[in-house]
C-alpha cells in the first residue's frame, strides 16, 4: 500500500513538473491568477474551514480561526499580488572595470524553481498551507500540499476545495498519515517547505537530502520572554497571557518561558494571572478558548506539569471560575504557571507547545542573556521594557529567528518581514521579498561584448607581458 501511494505521489509530481516546463515562459498574469484563486477559495469557504478546524480541535474559536487562518492569509495573498511584479524584475549588477565601458552587462533573474512541496502542521492548518503557497505561486511555481492527519476534517476539506479551484497540474492536496508524509518528504521536489517540530524537521531534512532537495524548515524551540526592570508589568502580563493562551499555546512562536527580575516575580506572575482573568473569565465551555488538539498532546502537557511538580516546582493553575475539568473530555487546560523551575525539568528541556508557562528569575539581565545563549537559538525572542540600552544589549547579544519588542508573536504577522528560524529553530524563511526569493532561483546572466575580452585581459595562452600586467593590476 505504501509503495502504491508513493508511486501515485511520484506521478503527480511528474505531471506538475511536465506542465511547469511546457508552460515556460509563463506570464506574470498566470501567477496572479493563481494567487487570486487561492484568495477566492479562502474568502468563499472561510466559514466552512473554520467549522472544520473547530471540530478537529474539539473546540477552537471560529473567530480566532478567521483571524489567524483565513483573513490573515487573504491579507498575505493580497500583499504578494501587490509586490510580485516588482519582485520579479531582473536586477542589474555591476561588472568589473573596464568591462562596463566595453559593453559587458550582468543581471540576476529570479526564476521559478518548478514544483514546491509544502508539509503543513496541524496548529494553523490553513494558514501554514496557504501562506507558503501564496509565495510559491508568486515565484511562478506549482505546488503539492500535505496537511496534517491530526486535523483530518480540515485536511479533507482543503483537498476537496483545492481540486475545485485548481487543476492538479497547478496545485494539489494529498492526505494521509505518517507513511504518506514520509513518502512525500522523500520526493525529488525542486524545493520543500516543512513547518513542525525540530525532531521531525531533522527527519524531513534527511529525507530531502537524499535527492539534494533544498529545504525551508520552520521549526520551533523555546522562545524566551525578557521582562526588563522598567517594563509596564500590567501590559506585559496581559500580552504574554494572550500569546500563551491563543490556540491554547499551540503556536511555534508562543512565549515558552518568562525571565523576570527576581524582585518582580510576584508582580509579573500576578499580571499574567490578571490577563487571563480579564480575557477568559471562564475556560471549560468558553468558545474563545481552544482545546488541546489530541489526547496524546494533552497527556504530554499534563506530564510536563507533573514532572516539574515532582522535581520541586510550584504549580499555579490559573482557573478564573474555579471550574472542574476532571469530569469532561474537552481537553481544555487552564494556563499553568511553573515557578522555581530547574533545568532538569522536562518543561525546561522541551518546547512546551501548550498552556504551560515556566518562570525564571535573574539578578542582572546578563544572567538571562547568558542562559539563552547557552541553549538552542529560538524561533522568537521577546523583550518588554523602555530601557533602550538594555533592549539593545538583549538584541545584540542574543540570536533568534525574529523579535517582537513590548509584545509577543506579532513579528510573524508583518507581511513584509521575513519569518524563519536559526539552526535548530529553522532554516530559510518566507514572507517578505525573502520568501519570493526562497522559492526562486537567482539566475546569474553575464553578456560578453563583441571585443575579445580574454585576449585584451591577457587571459589567453600563450601567457606573457599582458598576463603579468593583468595579474599585477588585479593584486593592487
PDB file of N, CA, C and O in Angstrom, residues 247-322:
ATOM      1  N   UNK A 247      -4.950  29.844  20.873  1.00  0.00           N
ATOM      2  CA  UNK A 247      -4.808  28.480  20.355  1.00  0.00           C
ATOM      3  C   UNK A 247      -4.323  27.519  21.437  1.00  0.00           C
ATOM      4  O   UNK A 247      -3.688  26.507  21.157  1.00  0.00           O
ATOM      5  N   UNK A 248      -4.603  27.876  22.705  1.00  0.00           N
ATOM      6  CA  UNK A 248      -4.144  27.099  23.868  1.00  0.00           C
ATOM      7  C   UNK A 248      -2.626  26.916  23.850  1.00  0.00           C
ATOM      8  O   UNK A 248      -2.100  25.873  24.243  1.00  0.00           O
ATOM      9  N   UNK A 249      -1.931  27.951  23.407  1.00  0.00           N
ATOM     10  CA  UNK A 249      -0.465  27.908  23.415  1.00  0.00           C
ATOM     11  C   UNK A 249       0.138  27.025  22.350  1.00  0.00           C
ATOM     12  O   UNK A 249       1.362  26.822  22.323  1.00  0.00           O
ATOM     13  N   UNK A 250      -0.690  26.499  21.448  1.00  0.00           N
ATOM     14  CA  UNK A 250      -0.191  25.594  20.404  1.00  0.00           C
ATOM     15  C   UNK A 250       0.260  26.407  19.197  1.00  0.00           C
ATOM     16  O   UNK A 250      -0.318  26.373  18.115  1.00  0.00           O
ATOM     17  N   UNK A 251       1.323  27.179  19.430  1.00  0.00           N
ATOM     18  CA  UNK A 251       1.880  28.101  18.444  1.00  0.00           C
ATOM     19  C   UNK A 251       3.390  27.981  18.514  1.00  0.00           C
ATOM     20  O   UNK A 251       3.972  28.016  19.602  1.00  0.00           O
ATOM     21  N   UNK A 252       4.043  27.865  17.371  1.00  0.00           N
ATOM     22  CA  UNK A 252       5.503  27.708  17.381  1.00  0.00           C
ATOM     23  C   UNK A 252       6.192  28.923  17.980  1.00  0.00           C
ATOM     24  O   UNK A 252       7.310  28.812  18.496  1.00  0.00           O
ATOM     25  N   UNK A 253       5.536  30.085  17.925  1.00  0.00           N
ATOM     26  CA  UNK A 253       6.122  31.317  18.453  1.00  0.00           C
ATOM     27  C   UNK A 253       5.574  31.696  19.828  1.00  0.00           C
ATOM     28  O   UNK A 253       5.873  32.780  20.325  1.00  0.00           O
ATOM     29  N   UNK A 254       4.775  30.837  20.441  1.00  0.00           N
ATOM     30  CA  UNK A 254       4.237  31.160  21.767  1.00  0.00           C
ATOM     31  C   UNK A 254       5.389  31.393  22.747  1.00  0.00           C
ATOM     32  O   UNK A 254       6.426  30.723  22.677  1.00  0.00           O
ATOM     33  N   UNK A 255       5.243  32.370  23.652  1.00  0.00           N
ATOM     34  CA  UNK A 255       6.291  32.557  24.665  1.00  0.00           C
ATOM     35  C   UNK A 255       6.450  31.267  25.465  1.00  0.00           C
ATOM     36  O   UNK A 255       5.475  30.765  26.035  1.00  0.00           O
ATOM     37  N   UNK A 256       7.653  30.722  25.473  1.00  0.00           N
ATOM     38  CA  UNK A 256       7.862  29.405  26.082  1.00  0.00           C
ATOM     39  C   UNK A 256       8.195  29.514  27.565  1.00  0.00           C
ATOM     40  O   UNK A 256       7.766  28.679  28.356  1.00  0.00           O
ATOM     41  N   UNK A 257       8.974  30.507  27.934  1.00  0.00           N
ATOM     42  CA  UNK A 257       9.240  30.745  29.355  1.00  0.00           C
ATOM     43  C   UNK A 257       9.506  32.225  29.555  1.00  0.00           C
ATOM     44  O   UNK A 257       9.873  32.946  28.625  1.00  0.00           O
ATOM     45  N   UNK A 258       9.318  32.667  30.794  1.00  0.00           N
ATOM     46  CA  UNK A 258       9.412  34.083  31.132  1.00  0.00           C
ATOM     47  C   UNK A 258      10.592  34.291  32.075  1.00  0.00           C
ATOM     48  O   UNK A 258      10.744  33.582  33.059  1.00  0.00           O
ATOM     49  N   UNK A 259      11.439  35.274  31.756  1.00  0.00           N
ATOM     50  CA  UNK A 259      12.622  35.591  32.567  1.00  0.00           C
ATOM     51  C   UNK A 259      12.406  36.982  33.169  1.00  0.00           C
ATOM     52  O   UNK A 259      12.295  37.964  32.437  1.00  0.00           O
ATOM     53  N   UNK A 260      12.323  37.067  34.507  1.00  0.00           N
ATOM     54  CA  UNK A 260      11.975  38.327  35.153  1.00  0.00           C
ATOM     55  C   UNK A 260      12.974  38.672  36.258  1.00  0.00           C
ATOM     56  O   UNK A 260      13.600  37.779  36.839  1.00  0.00           O
ATOM     57  N   UNK A 261      13.150  39.967  36.571  1.00  0.00           N
ATOM     58  CA  UNK A 261      13.980  40.337  37.728  1.00  0.00           C
ATOM     59  C   UNK A 261      13.403  39.689  38.983  1.00  0.00           C
ATOM     60  O   UNK A 261      12.172  39.638  39.175  1.00  0.00           O
ATOM     61  N   UNK A 262      14.276  39.186  39.860  1.00  0.00           N
ATOM     62  CA  UNK A 262      13.801  38.386  40.986  1.00  0.00           C
ATOM     63  C   UNK A 262      12.837  39.151  41.890  1.00  0.00           C
ATOM     64  O   UNK A 262      11.880  38.570  42.419  1.00  0.00           O
ATOM     65  N   UNK A 263      13.042  40.463  42.023  1.00  0.00           N
ATOM     66  CA  UNK A 263      12.156  41.231  42.903  1.00  0.00           C
ATOM     67  C   UNK A 263      10.804  41.517  42.244  1.00  0.00           C
ATOM     68  O   UNK A 263       9.870  41.998  42.908  1.00  0.00           O
ATOM     69  N   UNK A 264      10.669  41.210  40.949  1.00  0.00           N
ATOM     70  CA  UNK A 264       9.423  41.481  40.237  1.00  0.00           C
ATOM     71  C   UNK A 264       8.635  40.201  39.943  1.00  0.00           C
ATOM     72  O   UNK A 264       7.577  40.251  39.292  1.00  0.00           O
ATOM     73  N   UNK A 265       9.110  39.067  40.429  1.00  0.00           N
ATOM     74  CA  UNK A 265       8.481  37.796  40.063  1.00  0.00           C
ATOM     75  C   UNK A 265       7.015  37.735  40.497  1.00  0.00           C
ATOM     76  O   UNK A 265       6.141  37.376  39.696  1.00  0.00           O
ATOM     77  N   UNK A 266       6.742  38.083  41.747  1.00  0.00           N
ATOM     78  CA  UNK A 266       5.361  38.027  42.243  1.00  0.00           C
ATOM     79  C   UNK A 266       4.442  38.896  41.390  1.00  0.00           C
ATOM     80  O   UNK A 266       3.356  38.475  40.982  1.00  0.00           O
ATOM     81  N   UNK A 267       4.894  40.116  41.110  1.00  0.00           N
ATOM     82  CA  UNK A 267       4.074  41.037  40.331  1.00  0.00           C
ATOM     83  C   UNK A 267       3.872  40.565  38.907  1.00  0.00           C
ATOM     84  O   UNK A 267       2.770  40.705  38.340  1.00  0.00           O
ATOM     85  N   UNK A 268       4.912  39.996  38.308  1.00  0.00           N
ATOM     86  CA  UNK A 268       4.808  39.531  36.926  1.00  0.00           C
ATOM     87  C   UNK A 268       3.839  38.353  36.817  1.00  0.00           C
ATOM     88  O   UNK A 268       3.010  38.290  35.895  1.00  0.00           O
ATOM     89  N   UNK A 269       3.934  37.423  37.767  1.00  0.00           N
ATOM     90  CA  UNK A 269       3.025  36.272  37.769  1.00  0.00           C
ATOM     91  C   UNK A 269       1.586  36.750  37.970  1.00  0.00           C
ATOM     92  O   UNK A 269       0.658  36.300  37.281  1.00  0.00           O
ATOM     93  N   UNK A 270       1.399  37.689  38.887  1.00  0.00           N
ATOM     94  CA  UNK A 270       0.061  38.223  39.144  1.00  0.00           C
ATOM     95  C   UNK A 270      -0.494  38.926  37.907  1.00  0.00           C
ATOM     96  O   UNK A 270      -1.693  38.837  37.614  1.00  0.00           O
ATOM     97  N   UNK A 271       0.373  39.619  37.160  1.00  0.00           N
ATOM     98  CA  UNK A 271      -0.068  40.332  35.964  1.00  0.00           C
ATOM     99  C   UNK A 271      -0.521  39.360  34.880  1.00  0.00           C
ATOM    100  O   UNK A 271      -1.517  39.611  34.172  1.00  0.00           O
ATOM    101  N   UNK A 272       0.172  38.244  34.738  1.00  0.00           N
ATOM    102  CA  UNK A 272      -0.251  37.222  33.774  1.00  0.00           C
ATOM    103  C   UNK A 272      -1.594  36.636  34.207  1.00  0.00           C
ATOM    104  O   UNK A 272      -2.512  36.458  33.384  1.00  0.00           O
ATOM    105  N   UNK A 273      -1.725  36.348  35.501  1.00  0.00           N
ATOM    106  CA  UNK A 273      -2.990  35.818  36.018  1.00  0.00           C
ATOM    107  C   UNK A 273      -4.143  36.784  35.752  1.00  0.00           C
ATOM    108  O   UNK A 273      -5.223  36.370  35.315  1.00  0.00           O
ATOM    109  N   UNK A 274      -3.902  38.063  36.001  1.00  0.00           N
ATOM    110  CA  UNK A 274      -4.928  39.074  35.775  1.00  0.00           C
ATOM    111  C   UNK A 274      -5.319  39.122  34.299  1.00  0.00           C
ATOM    112  O   UNK A 274      -6.501  39.258  33.956  1.00  0.00           O
ATOM    113  N   UNK A 275      -4.317  39.013  33.420  1.00  0.00           N
ATOM    114  CA  UNK A 275      -4.602  38.998  31.983  1.00  0.00           C
ATOM    115  C   UNK A 275      -5.515  37.847  31.606  1.00  0.00           C
ATOM    116  O   UNK A 275      -6.449  38.011  30.807  1.00  0.00           O
ATOM    117  N   UNK A 276      -5.278  36.670  32.186  1.00  0.00           N
ATOM    118  CA  UNK A 276      -6.135  35.514  31.917  1.00  0.00           C
ATOM    119  C   UNK A 276      -7.554  35.786  32.416  1.00  0.00           C
ATOM    120  O   UNK A 276      -8.543  35.545  31.699  1.00  0.00           O
ATOM    121  N   UNK A 277      -7.673  36.276  33.644  1.00  0.00           N
ATOM    122  CA  UNK A 277      -8.992  36.551  34.223  1.00  0.00           C
ATOM    123  C   UNK A 277      -9.773  37.551  33.371  1.00  0.00           C
ATOM    124  O   UNK A 277     -10.992  37.423  33.195  1.00  0.00           O
ATOM    125  N   UNK A 278      -9.078  38.558  32.829  1.00  0.00           N
ATOM    126  CA  UNK A 278      -9.739  39.585  32.032  1.00  0.00           C
ATOM    127  C   UNK A 278     -10.248  39.037  30.705  1.00  0.00           C
ATOM    128  O   UNK A 278     -11.376  39.325  30.289  1.00  0.00           O
ATOM    129  N   UNK A 279      -9.423  38.236  30.043  1.00  0.00           N
ATOM    130  CA  UNK A 279      -9.771  37.763  28.697  1.00  0.00           C
ATOM    131  C   UNK A 279     -10.589  36.482  28.699  1.00  0.00           C
ATOM    132  O   UNK A 279     -11.394  36.238  27.793  1.00  0.00           O
ATOM    133  N   UNK A 280     -10.383  35.654  29.705  1.00  0.00           N
ATOM    134  CA  UNK A 280     -11.047  34.349  29.765  1.00  0.00           C
ATOM    135  C   UNK A 280     -11.658  34.142  31.157  1.00  0.00           C
ATOM    136  O   UNK A 280     -11.131  33.365  31.958  1.00  0.00           O
ATOM    137  N   UNK A 281     -12.776  34.835  31.460  1.00  0.00           N
ATOM    138  CA  UNK A 281     -13.383  34.678  32.793  1.00  0.00           C
ATOM    139  C   UNK A 281     -13.829  33.250  33.069  1.00  0.00           C
ATOM    140  O   UNK A 281     -13.923  32.833  34.213  1.00  0.00           O
ATOM    141  N   UNK A 282     -14.134  32.498  32.023  1.00  0.00           N
ATOM    142  CA  UNK A 282     -14.371  31.059  32.138  1.00  0.00           C
ATOM    143  C   UNK A 282     -13.530  30.367  31.063  1.00  0.00           C
ATOM    144  O   UNK A 282     -13.113  30.997  30.084  1.00  0.00           O
ATOM    145  N   UNK A 283     -13.338  29.066  31.228  1.00  0.00           N
ATOM    146  CA  UNK A 283     -12.499  28.331  30.282  1.00  0.00           C
ATOM    147  C   UNK A 283     -13.204  27.103  29.706  1.00  0.00           C
ATOM    148  O   UNK A 283     -13.177  26.873  28.502  1.00  0.00           O
ATOM    149  N   UNK A 284     -13.836  26.320  30.567  1.00  0.00           N
ATOM    150  CA  UNK A 284     -14.298  24.983  30.155  1.00  0.00           C
ATOM    151  C   UNK A 284     -15.263  25.027  28.971  1.00  0.00           C
ATOM    152  O   UNK A 284     -15.122  24.270  28.011  1.00  0.00           O
ATOM    153  N   UNK A 285     -16.255  25.916  29.040  1.00  0.00           N
ATOM    154  CA  UNK A 285     -17.253  25.991  27.969  1.00  0.00           C
ATOM    155  C   UNK A 285     -17.115  27.269  27.148  1.00  0.00           C
ATOM    156  O   UNK A 285     -18.031  27.652  26.426  1.00  0.00           O
ATOM    157  N   UNK A 286     -15.966  27.907  27.272  1.00  0.00           N
ATOM    158  CA  UNK A 286     -15.729  29.180  26.587  1.00  0.00           C
ATOM    159  C   UNK A 286     -15.262  28.895  25.163  1.00  0.00           C
ATOM    160  O   UNK A 286     -14.181  28.332  24.951  1.00  0.00           O
ATOM    161  N   UNK A 287     -16.069  29.284  24.177  1.00  0.00           N
ATOM    162  CA  UNK A 287     -15.722  29.023  22.776  1.00  0.00           C
ATOM    163  C   UNK A 287     -14.450  29.755  22.351  1.00  0.00           C
ATOM    164  O   UNK A 287     -13.773  29.349  21.417  1.00  0.00           O
ATOM    165  N   UNK A 288     -14.126  30.838  23.061  1.00  0.00           N
ATOM    166  CA  UNK A 288     -12.930  31.605  22.699  1.00  0.00           C
ATOM    167  C   UNK A 288     -11.633  30.868  23.033  1.00  0.00           C
ATOM    168  O   UNK A 288     -10.569  31.228  22.522  1.00  0.00           O
ATOM    169  N   UNK A 289     -11.721  29.871  23.916  1.00  0.00           N
ATOM    170  CA  UNK A 289     -10.507  29.183  24.364  1.00  0.00           C
ATOM    171  C   UNK A 289     -10.433  27.801  23.726  1.00  0.00           C
ATOM    172  O   UNK A 289     -11.332  26.973  23.877  1.00  0.00           O
ATOM    173  N   UNK A 290      -9.346  27.553  23.009  1.00  0.00           N
ATOM    174  CA  UNK A 290      -9.206  26.321  22.227  1.00  0.00           C
ATOM    175  C   UNK A 290      -8.897  25.120  23.117  1.00  0.00           C
ATOM    176  O   UNK A 290      -8.314  25.240  24.196  1.00  0.00           O
ATOM    177  N   UNK A 291      -9.267  23.960  22.616  1.00  0.00           N
ATOM    178  CA  UNK A 291      -8.881  22.698  23.243  1.00  0.00           C
ATOM    179  C   UNK A 291      -7.482  22.297  22.769  1.00  0.00           C
ATOM    180  O   UNK A 291      -7.030  22.717  21.699  1.00  0.00           O
ATOM    181  N   UNK A 292      -6.835  21.469  23.559  1.00  0.00           N
ATOM    182  CA  UNK A 292      -5.606  20.815  23.098  1.00  0.00           C
ATOM    183  C   UNK A 292      -6.011  19.823  22.009  1.00  0.00           C
ATOM    184  O   UNK A 292      -7.045  19.153  22.108  1.00  0.00           O
ATOM    185  N   UNK A 293      -5.235  19.714  20.957  1.00  0.00           N
ATOM    186  CA  UNK A 293      -5.688  19.086  19.718  1.00  0.00           C
ATOM    187  C   UNK A 293      -5.979  17.588  19.847  1.00  0.00           C
ATOM    188  O   UNK A 293      -6.848  17.062  19.154  1.00  0.00           O
ATOM    189  N   UNK A 294      -5.272  16.866  20.722  1.00  0.00           N
ATOM    190  CA  UNK A 294      -5.469  15.419  20.804  1.00  0.00           C
ATOM    191  C   UNK A 294      -5.186  14.937  22.218  1.00  0.00           C
ATOM    192  O   UNK A 294      -4.542  15.625  23.025  1.00  0.00           O
ATOM    193  N   UNK A 295      -5.652  13.726  22.510  1.00  0.00           N
ATOM    194  CA  UNK A 295      -5.396  13.125  23.826  1.00  0.00           C
ATOM    195  C   UNK A 295      -3.895  12.988  24.072  1.00  0.00           C
ATOM    196  O   UNK A 295      -3.419  13.209  25.188  1.00  0.00           O
ATOM    197  N   UNK A 296      -3.159  12.621  23.036  1.00  0.00           N
ATOM    198  CA  UNK A 296      -1.710  12.424  23.204  1.00  0.00           C
ATOM    199  C   UNK A 296      -1.012  13.723  23.589  1.00  0.00           C
ATOM    200  O   UNK A 296      -0.156  13.740  24.481  1.00  0.00           O
ATOM    201  N   UNK A 297      -1.385  14.808  22.933  1.00  0.00           N
ATOM    202  CA  UNK A 297      -0.765  16.097  23.268  1.00  0.00           C
ATOM    203  C   UNK A 297      -1.197  16.567  24.657  1.00  0.00           C
ATOM    204  O   UNK A 297      -0.398  17.143  25.404  1.00  0.00           O
ATOM    205  N   UNK A 298      -2.456  16.325  25.017  1.00  0.00           N
ATOM    206  CA  UNK A 298      -2.954  16.708  26.333  1.00  0.00           C
ATOM    207  C   UNK A 298      -2.179  15.958  27.426  1.00  0.00           C
ATOM    208  O   UNK A 298      -1.745  16.554  28.421  1.00  0.00           O
ATOM    209  N   UNK A 299      -2.014  14.661  27.228  1.00  0.00           N
ATOM    210  CA  UNK A 299      -1.286  13.849  28.219  1.00  0.00           C
ATOM    211  C   UNK A 299       0.172  14.282  28.318  1.00  0.00           C
ATOM    212  O   UNK A 299       0.758  14.282  29.411  1.00  0.00           O
ATOM    213  N   UNK A 300       0.767  14.665  27.198  1.00  0.00           N
ATOM    214  CA  UNK A 300       2.160  15.136  27.232  1.00  0.00           C
ATOM    215  C   UNK A 300       2.268  16.396  28.086  1.00  0.00           C
ATOM    216  O   UNK A 300       3.193  16.540  28.904  1.00  0.00           O
ATOM    217  N   UNK A 301       1.331  17.331  27.904  1.00  0.00           N
ATOM    218  CA  UNK A 301       1.354  18.580  28.677  1.00  0.00           C
ATOM    219  C   UNK A 301       1.132  18.314  30.163  1.00  0.00           C
ATOM    220  O   UNK A 301       1.814  18.897  31.019  1.00  0.00           O
ATOM    221  N   UNK A 302       0.189  17.431  30.481  1.00  0.00           N
ATOM    222  CA  UNK A 302      -0.030  17.063  31.880  1.00  0.00           C
ATOM    223  C   UNK A 302       1.226  16.428  32.470  1.00  0.00           C
ATOM    224  O   UNK A 302       1.569  16.662  33.639  1.00  0.00           O
ATOM    225  N   UNK A 303       1.923  15.652  31.642  1.00  0.00           N
ATOM    226  CA  UNK A 303       3.173  15.028  32.092  1.00  0.00           C
ATOM    227  C   UNK A 303       4.268  16.041  32.383  1.00  0.00           C
ATOM    228  O   UNK A 303       5.043  15.875  33.334  1.00  0.00           O
ATOM    229  N   UNK A 304       4.336  17.115  31.573  1.00  0.00           N
ATOM    230  CA  UNK A 304       5.321  18.173  31.828  1.00  0.00           C
ATOM    231  C   UNK A 304       5.074  18.825  33.182  1.00  0.00           C
ATOM    232  O   UNK A 304       6.015  19.095  33.948  1.00  0.00           O
ATOM    233  N   UNK A 305       3.801  19.077  33.502  1.00  0.00           N
ATOM    234  CA  UNK A 305       3.457  19.706  34.776  1.00  0.00           C
ATOM    235  C   UNK A 305       3.766  18.762  35.932  1.00  0.00           C
ATOM    236  O   UNK A 305       4.355  19.170  36.949  1.00  0.00           O
ATOM    237  N   UNK A 306       3.385  17.497  35.799  1.00  0.00           N
ATOM    238  CA  UNK A 306       3.631  16.524  36.865  1.00  0.00           C
ATOM    239  C   UNK A 306       5.124  16.344  37.110  1.00  0.00           C
ATOM    240  O   UNK A 306       5.577  16.248  38.265  1.00  0.00           O
ATOM    241  N   UNK A 307       5.895  16.311  36.040  1.00  0.00           N
ATOM    242  CA  UNK A 307       7.351  16.171  36.165  1.00  0.00           C
ATOM    243  C   UNK A 307       7.946  17.363  36.905  1.00  0.00           C
ATOM    244  O   UNK A 307       8.781  17.200  37.810  1.00  0.00           O
ATOM    245  N   UNK A 308       7.509  18.574  36.560  1.00  0.00           N
ATOM    246  CA  UNK A 308       8.019  19.781  37.220  1.00  0.00           C
ATOM    247  C   UNK A 308       7.642  19.797  38.700  1.00  0.00           C
ATOM    248  O   UNK A 308       8.466  20.106  39.569  1.00  0.00           O
ATOM    249  N   UNK A 309       6.392  19.438  38.983  1.00  0.00           N
ATOM    250  CA  UNK A 309       5.937  19.420  40.377  1.00  0.00           C
ATOM    251  C   UNK A 309       6.727  18.397  41.195  1.00  0.00           C
ATOM    252  O   UNK A 309       7.142  18.675  42.329  1.00  0.00           O
ATOM    253  N   UNK A 310       6.958  17.238  40.607  1.00  0.00           N
ATOM    254  CA  UNK A 310       7.708  16.198  41.293  1.00  0.00           C
ATOM    255  C   UNK A 310       9.154  16.576  41.579  1.00  0.00           C
ATOM    256  O   UNK A 310       9.777  16.033  42.487  1.00  0.00           O
ATOM    257  N   UNK A 311       9.670  17.534  40.797  1.00  0.00           N
ATOM    258  CA  UNK A 311      11.062  17.968  40.978  1.00  0.00           C
ATOM    259  C   UNK A 311      11.164  19.302  41.712  1.00  0.00           C
ATOM    260  O   UNK A 311      12.221  19.936  41.699  1.00  0.00           O
ATOM    261  N   UNK A 312      10.053  19.731  42.301  1.00  0.00           N
ATOM    262  CA  UNK A 312      10.121  20.878  43.205  1.00  0.00           C
ATOM    263  C   UNK A 312       9.534  22.180  42.708  1.00  0.00           C
ATOM    264  O   UNK A 312       9.608  23.199  43.405  1.00  0.00           O
ATOM    265  N   UNK A 313       8.924  22.205  41.539  1.00  0.00           N
ATOM    266  CA  UNK A 313       8.343  23.453  41.042  1.00  0.00           C
ATOM    267  C   UNK A 313       7.039  23.765  41.771  1.00  0.00           C
ATOM    268  O   UNK A 313       6.300  22.859  42.179  1.00  0.00           O
ATOM    269  N   UNK A 314       6.769  25.054  41.922  1.00  0.00           N
ATOM    270  CA  UNK A 314       5.467  25.489  42.412  1.00  0.00           C
ATOM    271  C   UNK A 314       4.530  25.595  41.213  1.00  0.00           C
ATOM    272  O   UNK A 314       4.856  26.255  40.225  1.00  0.00           O
ATOM    273  N   UNK A 315       3.370  24.948  41.298  1.00  0.00           N
ATOM    274  CA  UNK A 315       2.419  24.905  40.190  1.00  0.00           C
ATOM    275  C   UNK A 315       1.248  25.826  40.500  1.00  0.00           C
ATOM    276  O   UNK A 315       0.577  25.666  41.521  1.00  0.00           O
ATOM    277  N   UNK A 316       1.011  26.806  39.623  1.00  0.00           N
ATOM    278  CA  UNK A 316      -0.100  27.744  39.793  1.00  0.00           C
ATOM    279  C   UNK A 316      -1.040  27.575  38.606  1.00  0.00           C
ATOM    280  O   UNK A 316      -0.706  27.924  37.470  1.00  0.00           O
ATOM    281  N   UNK A 317      -2.208  27.019  38.877  1.00  0.00           N
ATOM    282  CA  UNK A 317      -3.204  26.817  37.824  1.00  0.00           C
ATOM    283  C   UNK A 317      -4.119  28.038  37.790  1.00  0.00           C
ATOM    284  O   UNK A 317      -4.763  28.365  38.784  1.00  0.00           O
ATOM    285  N   UNK A 318      -4.166  28.716  36.646  1.00  0.00           N
ATOM    286  CA  UNK A 318      -4.966  29.936  36.514  1.00  0.00           C
ATOM    287  C   UNK A 318      -6.348  29.534  35.993  1.00  0.00           C
ATOM    288  O   UNK A 318      -6.563  29.371  34.792  1.00  0.00           O
ATOM    289  N   UNK A 319      -7.279  29.400  36.933  1.00  0.00           N
ATOM    290  CA  UNK A 319      -8.619  28.898  36.637  1.00  0.00           C
ATOM    291  C   UNK A 319      -9.624  29.920  37.163  1.00  0.00           C
ATOM    292  O   UNK A 319     -10.131  29.809  38.281  1.00  0.00           O
ATOM    293  N   UNK A 320      -9.913  30.975  36.385  1.00  0.00           N
ATOM    294  CA  UNK A 320     -10.672  32.121  36.897  1.00  0.00           C
ATOM    295  C   UNK A 320     -12.005  31.767  37.550  1.00  0.00           C
ATOM    296  O   UNK A 320     -12.402  32.377  38.540  1.00  0.00           O
ATOM    297  N   UNK A 321     -12.742  30.794  37.013  1.00  0.00           N
ATOM    298  CA  UNK A 321     -14.063  30.457  37.545  1.00  0.00           C
ATOM    299  C   UNK A 321     -14.029  29.214  38.430  1.00  0.00           C
ATOM    300  O   UNK A 321     -15.088  28.684  38.793  1.00  0.00           O
ATOM    301  N   UNK A 322     -12.821  28.742  38.778  1.00  0.00           N
ATOM    302  CA  UNK A 322     -12.667  27.529  39.602  1.00  0.00           C
ATOM    303  C   UNK A 322     -13.488  26.362  39.052  1.00  0.00           C
ATOM    304  O   UNK A 322     -14.203  25.663  39.786  1.00  0.00           O
TER     305      UNK A 322
END
